[in-house]
Coordinates of C-alpha atoms in Angstrom, one line a residue:
M1 CA 0.0 0.0 0.0
A2 CA 1.1 3.6 -0.5
L3 CA 0.4 7.0 1.0
I4 CA 2.1 10.0 -0.7
K5 CA 1.9 13.4 1.1
S6 CA 2.9 16.5 -0.9
I7 CA 2.1 20.2 -1.1
S8 CA -0.5 19.6 -3.9
G9 CA -2.5 17.0 -1.9
I10 CA -2.6 13.5 -0.4
R11 CA -2.6 10.5 -2.6
G12 CA -2.8 6.9 -1.6
T13 CA -4.2 3.4 -2.2
I14 CA -7.5 2.3 -0.7
G15 CA -7.4 -0.3 2.1
G16 CA -4.8 -1.5 4.6
Q17 CA -3.4 -0.2 7.8
V18 CA -3.7 3.5 8.9
G19 CA -0.8 5.4 7.5
D20 CA 0.0 2.8 4.9
G21 CA -2.6 3.9 2.4
L22 CA -5.5 6.3 2.2
S23 CA -7.6 4.8 5.0
P24 CA -10.7 6.5 6.4
L25 CA -8.7 7.7 9.3
D26 CA -6.1 9.2 7.0
I27 CA -8.9 10.9 5.0
V28 CA -10.3 12.5 8.2
K29 CA -6.8 13.6 9.3
F30 CA -5.8 15.4 6.1
T31 CA -9.2 16.8 5.4
A32 CA -9.3 18.2 9.0
A33 CA -5.8 19.7 8.4
Y34 CA -6.9 21.3 5.2
G35 CA -10.1 22.6 6.8
T36 CA -8.2 24.0 9.7
W37 CA -5.8 25.8 7.3
A38 CA -8.8 27.3 5.5
I39 CA -10.4 28.5 8.7
R40 CA -7.1 30.1 9.9
R41 CA -6.5 31.7 6.5
H42 CA -10.0 33.2 6.5
A43 CA -10.2 34.0 10.2
G44 CA -13.5 35.5 11.3
K45 CA -15.4 34.3 8.3
R46 CA -17.8 31.4 7.8
V47 CA -15.7 29.1 5.6
K48 CA -17.2 27.4 2.5
V49 CA -15.5 24.7 0.6
V50 CA -16.4 23.0 -2.8
V51 CA -16.1 19.3 -3.1
G52 CA -16.2 17.4 -6.4
R53 CA -15.1 13.9 -7.4
D54 CA -14.2 11.7 -10.4
A55 CA -15.9 8.4 -10.9
R56 CA -13.5 6.1 -9.0
I57 CA -14.9 3.1 -7.2
S58 CA -13.8 4.6 -3.9
G59 CA -15.2 8.1 -4.7
E60 CA -18.5 7.9 -2.8
M61 CA -16.8 6.5 0.3
V62 CA -14.1 9.2 0.3
D63 CA -16.6 11.9 -0.5
R64 CA -18.8 11.1 2.5
I65 CA -15.9 11.1 4.9
V66 CA -14.5 14.4 3.5
V67 CA -17.9 16.2 3.6
G68 CA -18.6 14.9 7.1
T69 CA -15.2 16.0 8.4
L70 CA -15.6 19.5 6.9
M71 CA -19.0 19.8 8.5
G72 CA -17.5 18.7 11.8
L73 CA -15.1 21.6 11.6
G74 CA -18.0 24.1 11.1
I75 CA -17.3 24.5 7.4
D76 CA -20.2 24.8 4.9
V77 CA -19.8 22.4 1.9
V78 CA -20.9 22.9 -1.7
E79 CA -21.2 19.4 -3.0
I80 CA -21.1 19.3 -6.8
G81 CA -20.9 15.5 -7.2
L82 CA -19.3 13.9 -10.3
A83 CA -17.3 16.7 -11.8
T84 CA -14.0 17.2 -13.6
T85 CA -11.0 18.8 -11.9
P86 CA -11.3 22.0 -13.9
T87 CA -15.1 22.1 -13.2
T88 CA -14.4 22.0 -9.5
E89 CA -11.8 24.7 -9.9
I90 CA -14.3 26.9 -11.6
A91 CA -17.0 26.2 -9.0
V92 CA -14.7 27.5 -6.2
T93 CA -14.7 31.0 -7.7
N94 CA -18.3 30.9 -8.9
E95 CA -19.5 30.0 -5.4
N96 CA -17.2 32.6 -3.8
A97 CA -15.9 29.7 -1.7
H98 CA -12.7 29.7 0.4
G99 CA -11.3 26.6 -1.1
G100 CA -12.0 23.3 -2.8
I101 CA -11.2 19.6 -2.6
I102 CA -11.1 17.4 -5.7
L103 CA -11.4 13.7 -5.0
T104 CA -9.3 12.1 -7.7
A105 CA -6.0 10.3 -8.2
S106 CA -5.8 11.7 -11.7
H107 CA -4.1 9.0 -14.0
N108 CA -3.3 6.5 -11.2
P109 CA -4.9 3.0 -11.4
K110 CA -8.3 2.3 -9.8
Q111 CA -7.0 1.3 -6.3
W112 CA -5.8 4.9 -5.8
N113 CA -7.6 8.0 -4.7
A114 CA -6.5 11.4 -3.5
L115 CA -7.4 14.8 -2.0
K116 CA -6.4 17.6 -4.4
L117 CA -6.4 20.8 -2.5
L118 CA -7.4 24.3 -3.8
N119 CA -7.3 27.8 -2.5
E120 CA -10.0 30.5 -2.8
K121 CA -8.9 31.2 -6.4
G122 CA -9.6 27.6 -7.4
E123 CA -5.9 27.0 -7.8
F124 CA -3.6 24.4 -6.2
L125 CA -1.9 25.4 -3.0
N126 CA 1.6 26.9 -3.2
D127 CA 4.6 25.4 -1.5
E128 CA 4.1 27.5 1.7
D129 CA 0.4 26.7 2.1
G130 CA 0.9 23.1 1.3
K131 CA 3.6 22.7 3.9
L132 CA 1.3 24.4 6.5
V133 CA -1.4 21.8 5.8
L134 CA 1.0 18.9 6.2
S135 CA 2.3 20.5 9.4
I136 CA -1.2 20.8 10.9
A137 CA -1.9 17.2 9.9
D138 CA 1.4 16.0 11.5
K139 CA 0.5 17.7 14.8
E140 CA -3.2 16.8 14.6
D141 CA -3.8 20.4 15.5
F142 CA -7.5 20.4 14.9
H143 CA -10.5 22.0 16.7
F144 CA -13.9 20.7 15.8
A145 CA -17.1 22.8 16.0
D146 CA -19.7 22.7 18.7
V147 CA -23.1 21.1 17.8
D148 CA -24.7 24.5 17.1
D149 CA -21.9 25.5 14.7
L150 CA -21.6 22.4 12.5
G151 CA -21.3 23.1 8.7
Q152 CA -24.2 22.7 6.3
V153 CA -24.2 21.0 2.9
T154 CA -25.6 22.4 -0.3
H155 CA -25.9 20.1 -3.3
V156 CA -25.4 21.8 -6.7
T157 CA -25.9 19.4 -9.7
D158 CA -25.4 21.6 -12.8
Y159 CA -21.8 22.6 -12.7
N160 CA -20.9 20.4 -15.6
E161 CA -23.4 22.4 -17.7
R162 CA -22.1 25.7 -16.3
H163 CA -18.5 24.7 -17.2
I164 CA -19.5 23.8 -20.7
Q165 CA -21.3 27.1 -21.2
E166 CA -18.2 29.0 -20.0
V167 CA -16.2 27.1 -22.6
L168 CA -18.7 28.0 -25.4
D169 CA -18.6 31.6 -24.3
L170 CA -14.8 31.9 -24.9
K171 CA -14.1 34.3 -27.8
L172 CA -11.8 31.9 -29.7
V173 CA -14.3 29.1 -29.6
D174 CA -16.4 29.2 -32.8
V175 CA -19.4 26.9 -32.4
E176 CA -20.8 27.7 -35.8
A177 CA -17.6 26.9 -37.5
I178 CA -17.4 23.5 -35.7
K179 CA -21.0 22.8 -36.5
K180 CA -20.5 23.6 -40.2
A181 CA -17.4 21.3 -40.4
N182 CA -19.6 18.4 -39.5
F183 CA -16.8 16.5 -37.7
S184 CA -17.1 12.9 -36.6
V185 CA -15.3 12.6 -33.2
A186 CA -14.2 9.5 -31.3
I187 CA -13.7 9.8 -27.5
D188 CA -12.2 7.6 -24.8
A189 CA -13.2 8.7 -21.3
V190 CA -11.7 5.6 -19.5
N191 CA -15.1 5.0 -17.7
S192 CA -14.7 8.1 -15.5
V193 CA -16.3 11.5 -15.3
G194 CA -15.2 12.4 -18.9
G195 CA -17.9 9.9 -20.0
V196 CA -20.5 12.3 -18.6
V197 CA -19.0 15.6 -19.7
L198 CA -17.4 15.0 -23.1
P199 CA -20.5 13.9 -24.9
Q200 CA -22.4 16.9 -23.5
L201 CA -19.6 19.2 -24.6
L202 CA -19.4 17.9 -28.1
K203 CA -23.2 18.1 -28.5
A204 CA -23.1 21.7 -27.3
L205 CA -20.4 22.4 -29.9
G206 CA -22.6 21.1 -32.7
V207 CA -20.8 17.7 -33.2
K208 CA -23.5 15.3 -34.2
N209 CA -21.5 12.1 -34.7
V210 CA -19.7 11.0 -31.6
I211 CA -18.2 7.5 -31.2
E212 CA -18.1 6.8 -27.5
L213 CA -15.5 4.5 -26.0
Y214 CA -15.5 3.7 -22.2
C215 CA -18.0 6.5 -21.3
E216 CA -19.7 4.6 -18.4
P217 CA -18.7 6.5 -15.2
N218 CA -18.2 3.4 -13.1
G219 CA -14.6 3.7 -12.2
H220 CA -13.6 0.4 -13.8
F221 CA -10.8 1.5 -16.1
P222 CA -10.7 -0.6 -19.2
H223 CA -7.0 0.2 -19.7
N224 CA -4.2 2.0 -17.8
P225 CA -5.8 5.4 -17.3
E226 CA -2.8 7.4 -18.2
P227 CA -3.4 8.6 -21.8
L228 CA -0.1 7.3 -23.3
P229 CA 0.1 5.7 -26.8
E230 CA 0.6 2.2 -25.5
H231 CA -2.7 2.4 -23.6
L232 CA -4.8 3.8 -26.5
T233 CA -5.0 0.9 -28.9
A234 CA -8.9 0.7 -28.9
I235 CA -9.4 4.3 -30.1
A236 CA -6.5 4.0 -32.5
D237 CA -8.2 1.0 -34.1
V238 CA -11.4 3.1 -34.5
M239 CA -9.5 5.9 -36.1
K240 CA -7.7 3.5 -38.5
S241 CA -11.1 2.3 -39.7
G242 CA -11.8 5.7 -41.0
K243 CA -14.9 6.3 -38.8
A244 CA -13.8 9.6 -37.3
D245 CA -11.9 12.8 -38.1
V246 CA -10.2 13.2 -34.7
G247 CA -10.0 11.2 -31.5
F248 CA -9.9 12.7 -28.0
V249 CA -8.7 10.9 -24.9
V250 CA -8.8 12.2 -21.3
D251 CA -7.6 10.9 -18.0
P252 CA -10.1 10.2 -15.1
D253 CA -10.4 13.8 -13.9
V254 CA -10.3 15.4 -17.4
D255 CA -7.4 17.8 -16.9
R256 CA -5.2 16.1 -19.5
L257 CA -6.0 15.8 -23.2
A258 CA -4.4 13.4 -25.8
M259 CA -5.4 13.4 -29.4
V260 CA -5.4 10.8 -32.1
C261 CA -5.1 11.6 -35.8
E262 CA -7.6 10.4 -38.5
D263 CA -5.2 7.6 -39.5
G264 CA -4.8 6.2 -36.0
S265 CA -1.4 7.8 -35.3
M266 CA -0.9 9.7 -32.1
F267 CA -0.8 13.4 -32.2
G268 CA 1.4 13.3 -29.2
E269 CA 0.5 14.6 -25.7
E270 CA 3.4 17.0 -25.9
Y271 CA 1.8 18.5 -29.0
T272 CA -1.7 19.1 -27.5
L273 CA -0.5 22.4 -26.0
V274 CA 1.7 23.2 -29.0
A275 CA -1.3 23.0 -31.4
V276 CA -3.7 24.9 -29.2
A277 CA -1.1 27.6 -28.4
D278 CA -0.5 28.0 -32.1
Y279 CA -4.2 28.8 -32.7
V280 CA -4.4 31.1 -29.7
L281 CA -1.2 33.0 -30.5
A282 CA -2.3 33.4 -34.2
N283 CA -5.4 35.3 -32.9
T284 CA -4.1 36.9 -29.7
P285 CA -0.3 37.4 -29.7
G286 CA 1.4 37.1 -26.4
N287 CA 3.7 35.0 -24.2
T288 CA 3.7 31.3 -23.2
V289 CA 4.9 29.1 -20.4
S290 CA 5.4 25.4 -19.9
N291 CA 7.4 23.4 -17.5
M292 CA 11.1 22.6 -18.0
S293 CA 10.4 19.0 -19.0
S294 CA 8.0 19.9 -21.9
T295 CA 8.9 20.0 -25.6
R296 CA 10.9 22.8 -27.2
A297 CA 8.3 22.9 -29.9
L298 CA 6.2 25.3 -27.8
A299 CA 9.1 27.8 -27.7
D300 CA 9.5 27.4 -31.5
V301 CA 5.8 28.2 -32.1
T302 CA 5.9 31.1 -29.6
N303 CA 8.9 32.6 -31.3
A304 CA 7.3 32.2 -34.7
H305 CA 4.4 34.4 -33.4
K306 CA 6.8 36.9 -32.0
G307 CA 6.0 36.0 -28.4
E308 CA 8.3 35.2 -25.4
Y309 CA 8.5 31.6 -24.1
T310 CA 9.5 30.9 -20.5
A311 CA 10.2 27.6 -18.8
S312 CA 8.9 27.1 -15.2
A313 CA 9.7 24.5 -12.6
V314 CA 7.7 21.3 -12.9
G315 CA 4.3 21.3 -11.3
E316 CA 1.0 23.0 -12.2
V317 CA 1.3 25.6 -9.4
N318 CA 4.7 26.6 -10.7
V319 CA 3.5 26.9 -14.3
V320 CA 0.6 29.1 -13.1
T321 CA 2.9 31.3 -11.0
E322 CA 5.2 31.9 -14.0
M323 CA 2.3 32.5 -16.3
K324 CA 1.0 35.3 -14.1
A325 CA 4.5 36.8 -13.8
K326 CA 5.0 36.8 -17.6
N327 CA 1.4 37.7 -18.4
A328 CA 1.2 34.6 -20.6
I329 CA -1.9 34.1 -22.6
I330 CA -1.6 30.3 -22.7
G331 CA 0.6 27.7 -21.0
G332 CA 0.6 24.3 -19.5
E333 CA 2.4 21.0 -19.3
G334 CA 3.6 18.5 -21.9
N335 CA 1.3 15.9 -20.4
G336 CA -1.6 17.3 -22.4
G337 CA -2.4 19.9 -19.8
I338 CA -3.7 23.2 -21.3
I339 CA -4.0 26.3 -19.1
Y340 CA -5.9 29.1 -20.7
P341 CA -6.3 32.1 -18.4
E342 CA -9.2 33.5 -20.5
S343 CA -11.1 30.6 -18.9
H344 CA -9.2 30.0 -15.6
Y345 CA -5.8 29.1 -14.3
G346 CA -6.0 25.3 -14.3
R347 CA -5.4 22.5 -16.8
D348 CA -8.6 21.9 -18.7
A349 CA -9.3 19.3 -21.4
L350 CA -12.7 20.8 -22.2
V351 CA -11.1 24.1 -23.2
G352 CA -8.5 22.2 -25.2
I353 CA -11.1 20.2 -27.2
A354 CA -13.2 23.3 -28.0
L355 CA -10.2 25.4 -29.1
F356 CA -8.7 22.5 -31.1
L357 CA -11.9 21.8 -33.0
T358 CA -12.2 25.5 -33.8
Q359 CA -8.7 25.5 -35.1
L360 CA -9.4 22.4 -37.2
A361 CA -12.7 23.8 -38.5
K362 CA -11.1 27.0 -39.6
N363 CA -8.0 25.6 -41.4
G364 CA -9.8 22.7 -43.1
K365 CA -6.8 20.4 -42.6
K366 CA -6.7 16.8 -41.5
V367 CA -5.3 16.3 -38.0
S368 CA -2.2 14.5 -39.3
E369 CA -1.6 17.4 -41.7
L370 CA -1.7 19.9 -38.9
R371 CA 0.6 17.8 -36.7
A372 CA 3.1 17.6 -39.6
E373 CA 3.4 21.4 -39.6
Y374 CA 5.0 21.6 -36.2
P375 CA 8.7 21.0 -35.4
S376 CA 9.3 17.4 -34.7
Y377 CA 10.9 16.4 -31.4
F378 CA 11.1 13.2 -29.4
I379 CA 11.3 13.0 -25.6
S380 CA 13.0 10.1 -23.8
K381 CA 12.0 9.6 -20.2
N382 CA 14.4 7.7 -17.9
K383 CA 15.5 7.4 -14.3
I384 CA 18.4 6.2 -12.2
Q385 CA 17.7 4.3 -9.0
L386 CA 20.0 5.4 -6.3
T387 CA 20.8 4.1 -2.8
P388 CA 19.5 6.4 0.0
E389 CA 22.9 7.5 1.2
I390 CA 23.9 9.0 -2.2
D391 CA 23.8 12.8 -2.2
V392 CA 21.6 13.6 -5.1
D393 CA 22.1 17.4 -4.8
A394 CA 25.8 16.9 -5.1
I395 CA 25.4 15.0 -8.3
L396 CA 23.2 17.8 -9.8
V397 CA 25.8 20.4 -8.8
A398 CA 28.6 18.3 -10.4
M399 CA 26.5 18.1 -13.7
K400 CA 25.9 21.8 -13.6
E401 CA 29.6 22.4 -13.3
K402 CA 30.4 19.9 -16.1
Y403 CA 28.1 21.7 -18.5
K404 CA 28.7 25.3 -17.4
N405 CA 29.5 26.4 -20.9
E406 CA 26.1 25.4 -22.2
R407 CA 22.8 27.1 -21.3
V408 CA 22.0 25.7 -17.9
N409 CA 18.8 26.4 -15.8
D410 CA 18.8 25.2 -12.2
I411 CA 15.4 26.4 -10.9
D412 CA 14.2 22.8 -10.7
G413 CA 17.1 20.3 -10.8
V414 CA 19.4 21.0 -13.8
K415 CA 18.3 21.5 -17.4
I416 CA 21.0 21.7 -20.0
D417 CA 20.1 23.3 -23.3
F418 CA 22.2 22.3 -26.3
A419 CA 21.8 23.7 -29.8
E420 CA 19.4 21.1 -31.0
E421 CA 18.5 19.1 -27.9
W422 CA 18.2 19.3 -24.1
V423 CA 18.3 17.1 -21.0
H424 CA 16.6 17.8 -17.7
L425 CA 17.7 16.1 -14.5
R426 CA 15.5 16.2 -11.4
K427 CA 15.5 14.4 -8.1
S428 CA 12.3 12.8 -6.8
N429 CA 10.7 14.2 -3.7
T430 CA 9.5 10.8 -2.6
E431 CA 12.2 8.3 -3.5
P432 CA 16.0 8.1 -4.1
I433 CA 16.0 8.5 -7.9
I434 CA 17.1 11.0 -10.5
R435 CA 14.6 11.5 -13.4
I436 CA 16.3 12.2 -16.7
Y437 CA 14.2 13.7 -19.5
S438 CA 16.0 14.3 -22.8
E439 CA 14.6 15.7 -26.1
S440 CA 16.1 15.6 -29.6
K441 CA 15.0 15.5 -33.2
D442 CA 14.3 11.7 -33.2
E443 CA 14.1 8.8 -30.7
A444 CA 17.6 7.5 -31.3
K445 CA 19.2 10.9 -30.6
A446 CA 17.1 11.5 -27.5
N447 CA 18.0 8.0 -26.2
A448 CA 21.6 8.5 -27.0
L449 CA 21.7 11.8 -25.1
A450 CA 20.0 10.1 -22.1
E451 CA 22.5 7.3 -22.1
K452 CA 25.4 9.7 -22.2
I453 CA 24.1 11.6 -19.2
I454 CA 23.3 8.5 -17.3
S455 CA 26.9 7.2 -17.9
E456 CA 28.3 10.5 -16.7
I457 CA 26.2 10.4 -13.5
K458 CA 27.3 6.9 -12.7
E459 CA 31.0 8.0 -13.1
I460 CA 30.3 10.8 -10.6
I461 CA 28.7 8.3 -8.1
K462 CA 31.9 6.1 -8.3

């Protein structure tokens, strides 16, 4: 069993001993810590928190414990039921709430669940606030409400529709153009909440022919829920049969978007953001941000549109912080996460689908033709397992020194930018490993760069 505590939330497997997984007692403990943090942050106010969940098997159980714990603290709860992560983020601000909890373990397998924690802006907690929550939990520094001060629950059941309407209202979403294009669209919602929301969204966008794969929100994932090529064989087969113009795949909480071309080839998760940013930049010039482990293609596209690209530390909260600092008009992560501030500061697959379909409708190209227009890169993802006594920081310092004549960024590990490729070295916060991401023009070159760096690290360790 596993329980992972981080600033962005608490993630664990269901079942087992207390402290070894996400047991009911652990759920109470960390919910109480978050609620206590929110009460102290908004001292003197009656605190209100939004709770939404994906369709995991454990979702209802976790939901009841979370809601009851918040009520026990004297916090009012807006319960929105089955909802995507971006829907819950939007609900926080729409309800003028003081925070939100999303019950989802994102792309993790079905035995996992998690509490993703939001502030009053509907954004993930920053490092300082996340550490405060963990400290409160560690000390069990809670004070529950007297019987006359218990929290109340309000059930709101139309937030998926509200979210969809906000997407339709975006200036760069052209419903008439999409409707006129008469697309056939295949979707894979991995039997989670996307199975509820995506068909509604596509219908609202004027898409009449939708081929639905795994749209029953029962939490029984038919394949590994992370939307990587090796897991998407079913929708690839649909596309190869010529039945659809484009395929969309989401993870269980619908903040990541992968796309499949009309011929069954993968558009590439890294290129979801690249394509949508290209469309946005063509219509509203400006700056972009992605994390340091994302493809260089976004920088290429941004430069072509005369904008400024900036790389942030890994993590959605870091991308958002940098986007605000650079006044970026679009940003996100290479895992298919699109952040479009015109909507809100959170990864949102619904926004990505609507913008991409508009782009496709306006340019009249096949998806594979559009993909071929972008710079071609390949990212190789590797890691080195280390023994606990090895000083990972010292290794990173040594690598930084070794490549001091190249462009080196050390805001999050060490990223070395070469003329036509890059490599990013990061230590894990939870285990003794170094993650090594390398990108080059093709798979062989990316792998060769990774192997070279791994060899050099092993020499340092000796």
